[in-house]
Coordinates of C-alpha atoms and ligand atoms in Angstrom, one line a residue:
M1 CA 81.6 77.0 -118.2
I2 CA 82.9 78.6 -121.7
G3 CA 87.0 77.8 -121.4
V4 CA 89.3 80.8 -122.6
F5 CA 92.9 79.4 -123.1
D6 CA 95.9 81.7 -123.7
S7 CA 99.6 80.8 -124.0
G8 CA 100.0 84.3 -121.1
I9 CA 98.2 87.5 -119.7
G10 CA 97.2 88.1 -123.4
G11 CA 93.9 86.5 -123.6
L12 CA 92.5 88.4 -121.4
T13 CA 91.9 91.1 -123.5
V14 CA 89.4 88.7 -125.7
L15 CA 87.9 87.4 -121.5
R16 CA 87.4 91.3 -121.0
S17 CA 85.2 91.5 -124.0
F18 CA 83.5 88.7 -123.0
L19 CA 82.5 89.6 -119.7
R20 CA 81.3 92.8 -120.7
D21 CA 79.5 91.6 -123.7
L22 CA 78.2 88.0 -122.4
P23 CA 78.2 88.4 -118.6
E24 CA 75.8 86.0 -117.6
Y25 CA 78.2 82.9 -118.2
D26 CA 80.5 81.1 -116.8
Y27 CA 84.4 81.5 -117.7
V28 CA 87.2 79.3 -117.3
Y29 CA 90.8 80.9 -118.2
L30 CA 93.6 79.2 -118.3
G31 CA 97.4 81.0 -119.3
D32 CA 100.4 78.7 -119.8
N33 CA 102.5 81.9 -118.6
A34 CA 105.1 79.2 -117.9
R35 CA 105.5 77.9 -121.5
T36 CA 104.8 81.2 -122.9
P37 CA 105.7 82.4 -125.7
Y38 CA 104.3 80.3 -128.0
G39 CA 104.8 82.7 -131.3
N40 CA 108.6 81.3 -131.7
K41 CA 107.6 77.6 -130.8
S42 CA 107.0 75.2 -133.6
L43 CA 104.1 73.2 -135.0
D44 CA 104.3 70.3 -132.6
I45 CA 105.0 71.8 -129.1
I46 CA 102.1 74.4 -130.1
Y47 CA 100.1 71.8 -131.0
E48 CA 100.8 69.6 -127.9
Y49 CA 100.8 72.6 -125.4
T50 CA 97.3 73.8 -126.8
R51 CA 96.1 70.1 -126.8
Q52 CA 97.2 69.7 -123.1
A53 CA 95.1 72.9 -122.3
V54 CA 92.3 72.0 -123.6
G55 CA 92.2 68.8 -121.6
F56 CA 92.7 70.9 -118.6
L57 CA 89.6 72.7 -119.2
F58 CA 87.3 70.1 -120.5
D59 CA 88.3 68.3 -117.1
Q60 CA 87.1 71.6 -115.5
G61 CA 83.6 71.1 -117.1
C62 CA 84.0 73.6 -120.1
M63 CA 81.4 72.7 -122.6
L64 CA 83.3 75.1 -125.4
I65 CA 86.4 76.1 -125.4
I66 CA 87.7 79.6 -127.3
L67 CA 91.5 79.7 -128.2
A68 CA 91.5 82.9 -127.6
C69 CA 95.7 82.7 -129.0
N70 CA 96.0 83.2 -132.5
T71 CA 99.6 81.3 -133.0
A72 CA 97.5 78.4 -130.6
S73 CA 94.5 78.8 -133.2
A74 CA 96.4 79.3 -136.0
K75 CA 98.6 76.3 -135.8
A76 CA 96.6 73.7 -134.0
L77 CA 92.8 74.4 -133.9
R78 CA 92.1 72.2 -137.0
K79 CA 94.0 69.5 -135.9
I80 CA 92.1 69.7 -132.2
Q81 CA 89.2 69.6 -134.2
Q82 CA 89.3 67.3 -136.9
Q83 CA 91.9 64.5 -134.4
W84 CA 91.4 64.8 -131.0
L85 CA 87.9 66.1 -130.6
P86 CA 85.7 63.4 -132.4
S87 CA 87.6 60.8 -130.3
Y88 CA 87.7 62.0 -127.3
F89 CA 84.9 64.9 -126.5
P90 CA 82.6 64.3 -129.6
D91 CA 80.1 66.6 -127.7
R92 CA 82.0 69.6 -127.1
R93 CA 83.6 72.5 -129.0
V94 CA 86.8 74.3 -129.7
L95 CA 86.6 77.8 -131.7
G96 CA 89.8 80.2 -132.9
V97 CA 89.8 83.6 -133.8
V98 CA 90.9 83.3 -136.7
I99 CA 87.9 82.7 -139.1
P100 CA 86.1 85.3 -137.4
L101 CA 88.7 88.3 -138.1
A102 CA 89.5 87.0 -141.2
E103 CA 85.1 87.2 -141.8
A104 CA 85.2 90.8 -140.0
G105 CA 88.7 91.9 -142.3
V106 CA 86.2 91.0 -145.7
E107 CA 83.4 92.5 -144.0
V108 CA 85.4 95.9 -143.5
T109 CA 88.0 95.9 -146.6
R110 CA 87.2 98.9 -148.7
F111 CA 90.1 97.9 -151.9
G112 CA 90.8 94.5 -150.6
R113 CA 94.3 95.1 -149.6
I114 CA 94.6 93.6 -145.8
G115 CA 98.1 93.6 -143.4
V116 CA 97.8 90.9 -140.5
I117 CA 100.5 91.5 -138.1
G118 CA 100.9 88.3 -135.9
T119 CA 103.3 86.3 -134.1
R120 CA 106.3 84.1 -136.6
A121 CA 104.4 81.1 -136.2
T122 CA 100.7 82.6 -137.0
I123 CA 101.9 84.2 -140.1
E124 CA 104.5 81.3 -141.2
S125 CA 101.2 79.1 -141.1
K126 CA 99.1 81.4 -143.4
V127 CA 96.8 80.8 -142.1
Y128 CA 94.6 84.5 -142.3
E129 CA 95.4 83.8 -146.3
Q130 CA 93.9 80.9 -146.3
E131 CA 90.7 81.8 -144.8
L132 CA 90.8 85.2 -146.2
E133 CA 91.2 83.5 -150.0
K134 CA 88.2 81.3 -149.0
L135 CA 85.9 84.1 -148.1
R136 CA 86.7 86.1 -151.3
G137 CA 89.1 85.1 -153.8
G138 CA 91.2 88.0 -155.3
L139 CA 92.5 89.8 -152.5
K140 CA 95.7 91.4 -151.6
V141 CA 96.5 89.9 -148.4
H142 CA 100.3 91.4 -146.4
G143 CA 101.4 89.2 -143.2
L144 CA 103.8 90.6 -141.4
A145 CA 105.7 89.1 -138.3
C146 CA 106.3 91.4 -135.6
P147 CA 108.3 89.1 -132.6
L148 CA 109.5 92.2 -131.2
L149 CA 105.9 93.3 -129.7
V150 CA 105.1 90.4 -127.3
P151 CA 107.7 91.4 -125.0
L152 CA 107.5 95.4 -125.6
V153 CA 103.7 94.7 -124.1
E154 CA 104.7 92.2 -121.8
E155 CA 107.3 94.5 -119.9
G156 CA 105.0 97.5 -119.7
W157 CA 106.6 99.5 -122.6
V158 CA 103.3 100.9 -124.3
G159 CA 103.5 104.1 -125.3
K160 CA 107.6 104.0 -125.1
P161 CA 109.2 106.0 -128.0
E162 CA 111.2 103.0 -128.2
T163 CA 108.5 101.3 -129.1
N164 CA 106.2 103.3 -131.3
M165 CA 110.0 103.2 -133.1
I166 CA 109.6 99.4 -133.6
L167 CA 106.1 99.7 -134.2
K168 CA 106.8 102.6 -137.0
K169 CA 109.3 100.5 -138.3
Y170 CA 107.6 97.3 -138.7
L171 CA 104.1 99.0 -139.9
Q172 CA 106.1 100.7 -143.2
R173 CA 106.1 97.9 -145.7
L174 CA 102.2 98.0 -144.1
K175 CA 101.7 101.4 -145.2
D176 CA 103.6 101.0 -148.2
A177 CA 101.1 98.4 -149.6
K178 CA 98.4 100.8 -148.6
V179 CA 96.4 98.3 -146.7
D180 CA 93.4 99.8 -146.3
T181 CA 92.5 97.3 -143.5
L182 CA 94.9 96.1 -140.6
I183 CA 94.4 92.6 -138.5
L184 CA 95.8 92.6 -135.1
G185 CA 96.3 88.9 -134.7
C186 CA 97.9 88.7 -131.9
T187 CA 96.0 88.8 -128.2
H188 CA 98.7 91.3 -126.8
Y189 CA 98.6 93.7 -129.8
P190 CA 95.4 95.1 -128.2
F191 CA 97.3 96.4 -125.9
L192 CA 99.0 98.8 -129.0
Q193 CA 96.0 99.5 -130.5
H194 CA 96.1 103.5 -130.5
D195 CA 99.8 103.2 -131.1
I196 CA 99.3 101.6 -134.5
E197 CA 96.7 103.7 -135.6
R198 CA 97.8 106.2 -135.5
I199 CA 100.9 105.2 -137.4
M200 CA 98.7 103.6 -140.1
G201 CA 96.8 107.0 -140.3
K202 CA 92.8 107.4 -140.8
N203 CA 92.9 105.6 -144.4
C204 CA 93.1 102.1 -143.0
K205 CA 90.6 100.5 -140.6
I206 CA 92.6 98.6 -137.3
L207 CA 90.0 95.1 -136.2
N208 CA 90.0 95.1 -132.5
G209 CA 90.0 91.1 -132.3
P210 CA 88.5 91.0 -128.9
D211 CA 85.7 93.1 -129.8
I212 CA 84.8 91.2 -132.5
V213 CA 85.6 87.6 -131.7
S214 CA 83.0 88.9 -128.4
Q215 CA 80.2 89.0 -130.9
K216 CA 80.8 86.4 -133.6
L217 CA 80.4 84.2 -129.8
K218 CA 77.3 85.8 -129.0
D219 CA 76.2 84.8 -132.7
Y220 CA 77.5 81.0 -132.7
L221 CA 75.2 80.8 -129.2
H222 CA 72.6 81.9 -130.5
R223 CA 72.7 79.8 -133.4
H224 CA 73.5 76.6 -131.1
P225 CA 71.5 76.2 -128.5
E226 CA 72.0 72.9 -128.7
I227 CA 75.6 74.0 -126.6
E228 CA 74.2 77.3 -124.8
G229 CA 72.2 75.1 -122.9
R230 CA 74.6 73.3 -121.8
V231 CA 76.9 76.0 -120.9
S232 CA 76.3 76.9 -117.0
R233 CA 75.4 80.6 -116.2
K234 CA 76.2 81.8 -113.2
G235 CA 79.0 84.8 -114.0
R236 CA 81.4 83.2 -111.9
I237 CA 85.1 83.1 -113.3
T238 CA 87.7 81.1 -112.7
F239 CA 91.5 81.6 -113.5
F240 CA 94.5 79.3 -113.8
T241 CA 97.9 79.6 -114.7
T242 CA 101.5 77.6 -115.1
D243 CA 103.6 80.2 -113.2
D244 CA 103.0 82.5 -110.3
P245 CA 99.8 83.3 -109.3
G246 CA 100.2 86.1 -107.3
R247 CA 101.7 87.8 -110.7
F248 CA 99.1 86.8 -112.7
K249 CA 96.1 87.8 -110.2
L250 CA 98.0 91.4 -109.9
F251 CA 98.3 91.6 -114.1
G252 CA 94.2 90.2 -114.4
E253 CA 92.7 92.6 -111.4
K254 CA 94.7 95.6 -112.9
F255 CA 94.0 95.0 -116.8
L256 CA 90.3 93.4 -116.0
C257 CA 89.8 96.8 -113.1
Q258 CA 88.2 93.9 -110.9
R259 CA 89.1 92.1 -107.9
I260 CA 89.8 88.2 -108.4
A261 CA 89.3 86.1 -105.8
G262 CA 92.0 83.5 -106.5
V263 CA 94.0 82.3 -109.3
E264 CA 95.6 78.5 -108.5
K265 CA 98.6 77.5 -110.5
V266 CA 98.1 74.1 -112.4
T267 CA 100.9 71.7 -114.3
L268 CA 100.1 70.6 -117.7
G269 CA 101.1 67.6 -119.8
Ligands
DGL1 N1 98.9 84.7 -127.5 C1 100.0 84.5 -128.5 C2 99.4 85.1 -129.8 O1 98.1 85.5 -129.8 C3 101.0 85.3 -128.4 C4 102.0 85.5 -127.0 C5 102.7 84.1 -127.8 O2 104.1 84.1 -128.8 O3 102.7 82.9 -127.0 O4 99.7 84.6 -131.0

């Protein structure tokens, strides 16, 4: 099984791309809806919550976990990979979404001016700047925290004039900086992709996180047969949430355009 973790519902954007590109595998999705948002929380809390989630998904039998959540990838992934995994699950893997997006950014940028939008925690971590710098020195990276966007998406305000006004206000700084590539560094922002594209204009390439992460997962599984061979393949999907399963199911079925047999409520920690 492949585990997909997010602080809430946003990671369904990533799961949807996996189901389209890699439908043969079994997936377990966990959304920590009861404790979302992670984006305004401290490093210690984000690490602890993410570690609990990863432990839970390993207990379900996952061989490989993708942290679909940018905030968890930015703040908790390295410590989990370097300090926790070797002691507790040395033969399993946890991957994040930051490196795939940074690699894609470097591939597509024309003038080396890259914008990154994300939660406060993701942007303050400067993880995108660090990863982009490792891949290619001399890039101009403009990070911008957009804390209002997650609640607007969660409330279903996508496409409303008020949301577009806020988007325009946020994105103006990146337009002024003439970024030619924009990384959507948060699971919720693909819901706003069309509006972001319209506001940024045709000279700026907007990177679609879920599609990029899905392609990178495909490459990873191809390059790591020792992991791929241990991932079960029956095309099953299991859903867990830490909050109301009924609400999760309603949203999930609408978004994934398929029936969800059941969503189980779990308590982490
Ligand atoms: N899933 C988070 C991310 O991708 C956004 C929501 C949150 O703040 O928890 O950064």
